[in-house]
PDB file of C-alpha atoms in Angstrom:
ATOM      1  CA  UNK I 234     129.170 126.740  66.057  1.00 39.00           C
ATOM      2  CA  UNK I 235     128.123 123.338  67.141  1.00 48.00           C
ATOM      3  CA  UNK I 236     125.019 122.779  69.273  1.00 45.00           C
ATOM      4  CA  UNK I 237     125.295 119.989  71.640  1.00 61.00           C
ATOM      5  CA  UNK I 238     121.574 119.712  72.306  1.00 70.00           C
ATOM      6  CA  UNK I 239     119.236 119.793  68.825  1.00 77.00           C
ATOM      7  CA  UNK I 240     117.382 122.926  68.973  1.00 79.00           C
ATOM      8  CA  UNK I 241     114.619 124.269  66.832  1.00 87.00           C
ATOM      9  CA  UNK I 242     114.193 127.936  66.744  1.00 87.00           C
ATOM     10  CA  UNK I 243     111.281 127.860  64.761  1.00 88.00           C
ATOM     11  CA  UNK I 244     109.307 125.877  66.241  1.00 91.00           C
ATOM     12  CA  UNK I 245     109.969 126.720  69.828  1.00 89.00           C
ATOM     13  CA  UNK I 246     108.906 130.260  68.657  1.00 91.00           C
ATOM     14  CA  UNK I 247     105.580 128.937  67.336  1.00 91.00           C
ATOM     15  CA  UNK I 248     105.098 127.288  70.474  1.00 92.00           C
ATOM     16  CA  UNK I 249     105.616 130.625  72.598  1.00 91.00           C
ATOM     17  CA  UNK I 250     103.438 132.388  70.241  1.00 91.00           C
ATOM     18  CA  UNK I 251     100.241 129.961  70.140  1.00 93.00           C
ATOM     19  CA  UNK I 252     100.422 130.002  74.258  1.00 92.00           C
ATOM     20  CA  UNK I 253     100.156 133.591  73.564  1.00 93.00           C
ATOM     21  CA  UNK I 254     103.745 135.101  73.666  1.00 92.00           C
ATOM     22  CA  UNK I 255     103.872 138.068  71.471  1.00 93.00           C
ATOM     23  CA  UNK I 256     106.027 137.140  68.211  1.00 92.00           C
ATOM     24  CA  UNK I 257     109.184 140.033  69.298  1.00 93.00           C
ATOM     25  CA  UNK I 258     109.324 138.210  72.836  1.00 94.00           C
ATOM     26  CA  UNK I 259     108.873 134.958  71.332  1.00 92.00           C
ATOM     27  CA  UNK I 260     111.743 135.151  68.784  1.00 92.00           C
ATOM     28  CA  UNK I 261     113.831 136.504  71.733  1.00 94.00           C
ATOM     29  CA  UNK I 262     113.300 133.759  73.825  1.00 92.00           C
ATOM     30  CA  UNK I 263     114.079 131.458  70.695  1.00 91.00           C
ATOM     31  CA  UNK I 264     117.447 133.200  70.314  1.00 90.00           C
ATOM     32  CA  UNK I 265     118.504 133.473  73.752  1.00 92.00           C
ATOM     33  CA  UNK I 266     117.425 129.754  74.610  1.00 89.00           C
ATOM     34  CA  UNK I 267     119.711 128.873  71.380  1.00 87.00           C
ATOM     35  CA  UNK I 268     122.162 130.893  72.054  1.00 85.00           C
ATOM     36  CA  UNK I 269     122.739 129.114  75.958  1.00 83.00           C
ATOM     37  CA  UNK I 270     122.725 125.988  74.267  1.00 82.00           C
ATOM     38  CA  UNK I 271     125.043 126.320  71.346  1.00 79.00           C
ATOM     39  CA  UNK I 272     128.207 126.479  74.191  1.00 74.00           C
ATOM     40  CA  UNK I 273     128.854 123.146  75.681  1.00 71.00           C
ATOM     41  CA  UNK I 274     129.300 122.931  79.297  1.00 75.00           C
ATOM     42  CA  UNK I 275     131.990 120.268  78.968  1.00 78.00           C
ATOM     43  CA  UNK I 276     133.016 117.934  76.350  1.00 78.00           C
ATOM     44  CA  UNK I 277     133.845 114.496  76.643  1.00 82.00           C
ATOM     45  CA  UNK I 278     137.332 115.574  75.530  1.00 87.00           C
ATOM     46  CA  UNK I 279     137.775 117.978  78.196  1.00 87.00           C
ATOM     47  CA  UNK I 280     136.658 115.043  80.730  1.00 89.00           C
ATOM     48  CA  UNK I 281     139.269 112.761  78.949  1.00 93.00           C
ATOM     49  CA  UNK I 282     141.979 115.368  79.851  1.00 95.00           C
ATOM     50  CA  UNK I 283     140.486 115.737  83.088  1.00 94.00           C
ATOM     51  CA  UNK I 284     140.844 111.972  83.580  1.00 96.00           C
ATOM     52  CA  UNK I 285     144.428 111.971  82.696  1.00 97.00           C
ATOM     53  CA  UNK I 286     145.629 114.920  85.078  1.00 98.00           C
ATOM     54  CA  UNK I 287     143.923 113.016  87.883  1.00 98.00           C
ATOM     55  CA  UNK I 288     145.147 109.714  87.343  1.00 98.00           C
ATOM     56  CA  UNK I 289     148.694 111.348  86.891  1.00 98.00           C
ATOM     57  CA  UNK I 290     148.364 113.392  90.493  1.00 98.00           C
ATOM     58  CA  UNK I 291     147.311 110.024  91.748  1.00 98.00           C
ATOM     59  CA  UNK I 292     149.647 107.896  90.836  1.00 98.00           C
ATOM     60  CA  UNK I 293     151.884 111.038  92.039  1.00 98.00           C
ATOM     61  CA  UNK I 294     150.979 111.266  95.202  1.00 98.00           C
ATOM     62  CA  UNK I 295     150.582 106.894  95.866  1.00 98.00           C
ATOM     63  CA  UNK I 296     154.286 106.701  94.864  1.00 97.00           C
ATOM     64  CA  UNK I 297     155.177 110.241  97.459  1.00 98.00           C
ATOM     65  CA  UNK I 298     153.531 108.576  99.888  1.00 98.00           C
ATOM     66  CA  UNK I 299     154.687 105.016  99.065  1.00 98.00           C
ATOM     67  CA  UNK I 300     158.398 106.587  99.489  1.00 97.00           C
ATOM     68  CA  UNK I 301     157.609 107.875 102.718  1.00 97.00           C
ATOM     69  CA  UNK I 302     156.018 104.912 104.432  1.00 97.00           C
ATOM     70  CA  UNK I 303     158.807 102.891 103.679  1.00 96.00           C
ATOM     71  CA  UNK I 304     161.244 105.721 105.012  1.00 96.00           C
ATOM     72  CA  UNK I 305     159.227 105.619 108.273  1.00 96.00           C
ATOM     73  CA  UNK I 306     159.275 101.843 108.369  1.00 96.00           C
ATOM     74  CA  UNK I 307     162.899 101.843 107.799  1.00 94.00           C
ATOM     75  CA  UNK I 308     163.792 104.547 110.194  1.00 94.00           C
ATOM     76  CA  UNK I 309     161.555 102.353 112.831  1.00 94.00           C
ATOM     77  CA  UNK I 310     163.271  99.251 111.989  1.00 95.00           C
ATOM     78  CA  UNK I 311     166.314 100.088 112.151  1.00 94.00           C
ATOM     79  CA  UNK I 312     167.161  99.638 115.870  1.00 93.00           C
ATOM     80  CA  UNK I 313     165.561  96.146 115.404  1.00 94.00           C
ATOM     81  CA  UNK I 314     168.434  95.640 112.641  1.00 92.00           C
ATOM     82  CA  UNK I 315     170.916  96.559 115.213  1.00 94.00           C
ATOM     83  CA  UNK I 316     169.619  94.601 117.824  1.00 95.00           C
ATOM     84  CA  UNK I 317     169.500  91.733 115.712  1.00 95.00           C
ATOM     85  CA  UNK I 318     172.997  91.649 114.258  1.00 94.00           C
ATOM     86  CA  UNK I 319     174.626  91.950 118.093  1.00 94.00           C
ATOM     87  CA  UNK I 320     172.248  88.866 119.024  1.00 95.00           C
ATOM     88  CA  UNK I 321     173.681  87.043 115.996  1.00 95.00           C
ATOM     89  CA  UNK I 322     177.045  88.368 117.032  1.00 95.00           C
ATOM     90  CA  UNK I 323     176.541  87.149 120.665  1.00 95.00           C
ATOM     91  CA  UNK I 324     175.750  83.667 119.582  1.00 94.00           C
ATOM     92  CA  UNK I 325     178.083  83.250 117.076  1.00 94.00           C
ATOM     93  CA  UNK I 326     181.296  84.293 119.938  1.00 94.00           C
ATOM     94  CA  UNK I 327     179.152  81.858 122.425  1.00 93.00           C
ATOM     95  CA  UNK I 328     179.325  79.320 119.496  1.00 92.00           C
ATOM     96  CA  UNK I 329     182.944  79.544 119.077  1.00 91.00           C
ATOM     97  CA  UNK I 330     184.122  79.629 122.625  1.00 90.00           C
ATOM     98  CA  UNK I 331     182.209  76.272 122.764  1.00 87.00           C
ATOM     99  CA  UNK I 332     183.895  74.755 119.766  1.00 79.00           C
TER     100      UNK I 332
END
């Protein structure tokens, strides 16, 4: 089991006991201190996955929303369109009658 944080047993025990920590209570302490260490809290592999899945919901939800803009800008614009080809209409029958 890999510890990501060097940890000496030993010599934390031999700490505990010259402040005075009975030996028993001192090797306990030892072992459960090592024993919260030895599991990671997150490797830098699990943050590299993390990374990915967010990137990929990002780039999921710019392009949803991207798509939906430019339906709203369309669906705006499109009277404008409309109103735009009869002007161009207009002119081009005024044009004629003139020619």
């Amino acid at each position: 089991m890999p510890m990501p944080l060097p940890f000496d047993k030993l010599e934390y025990s031999r700490i505990l006991q010259a402040s005075g920590v009975p030996l028993a209570q001192a090797e306990a302490h030892a072992e459960a201190l090592s024993y919260a260490l030895s599991e990671p809290v997150c490797l830098s592999s699990d943050l590299a996955i993390l990374k990915a899945e967010i990137l990929a919901q990002v780039s999921e939800m710019l392009a949803k929303m991207k798509g939906e803009i430019l339906a709203e800008v369309d669906k705006k614009l499109r009277p404008i369109y409309w109103m735009l080809a009869a002007s161009l209409l207009m002119h081009a029958i005024t044009l004629s009658k003139l020619f």
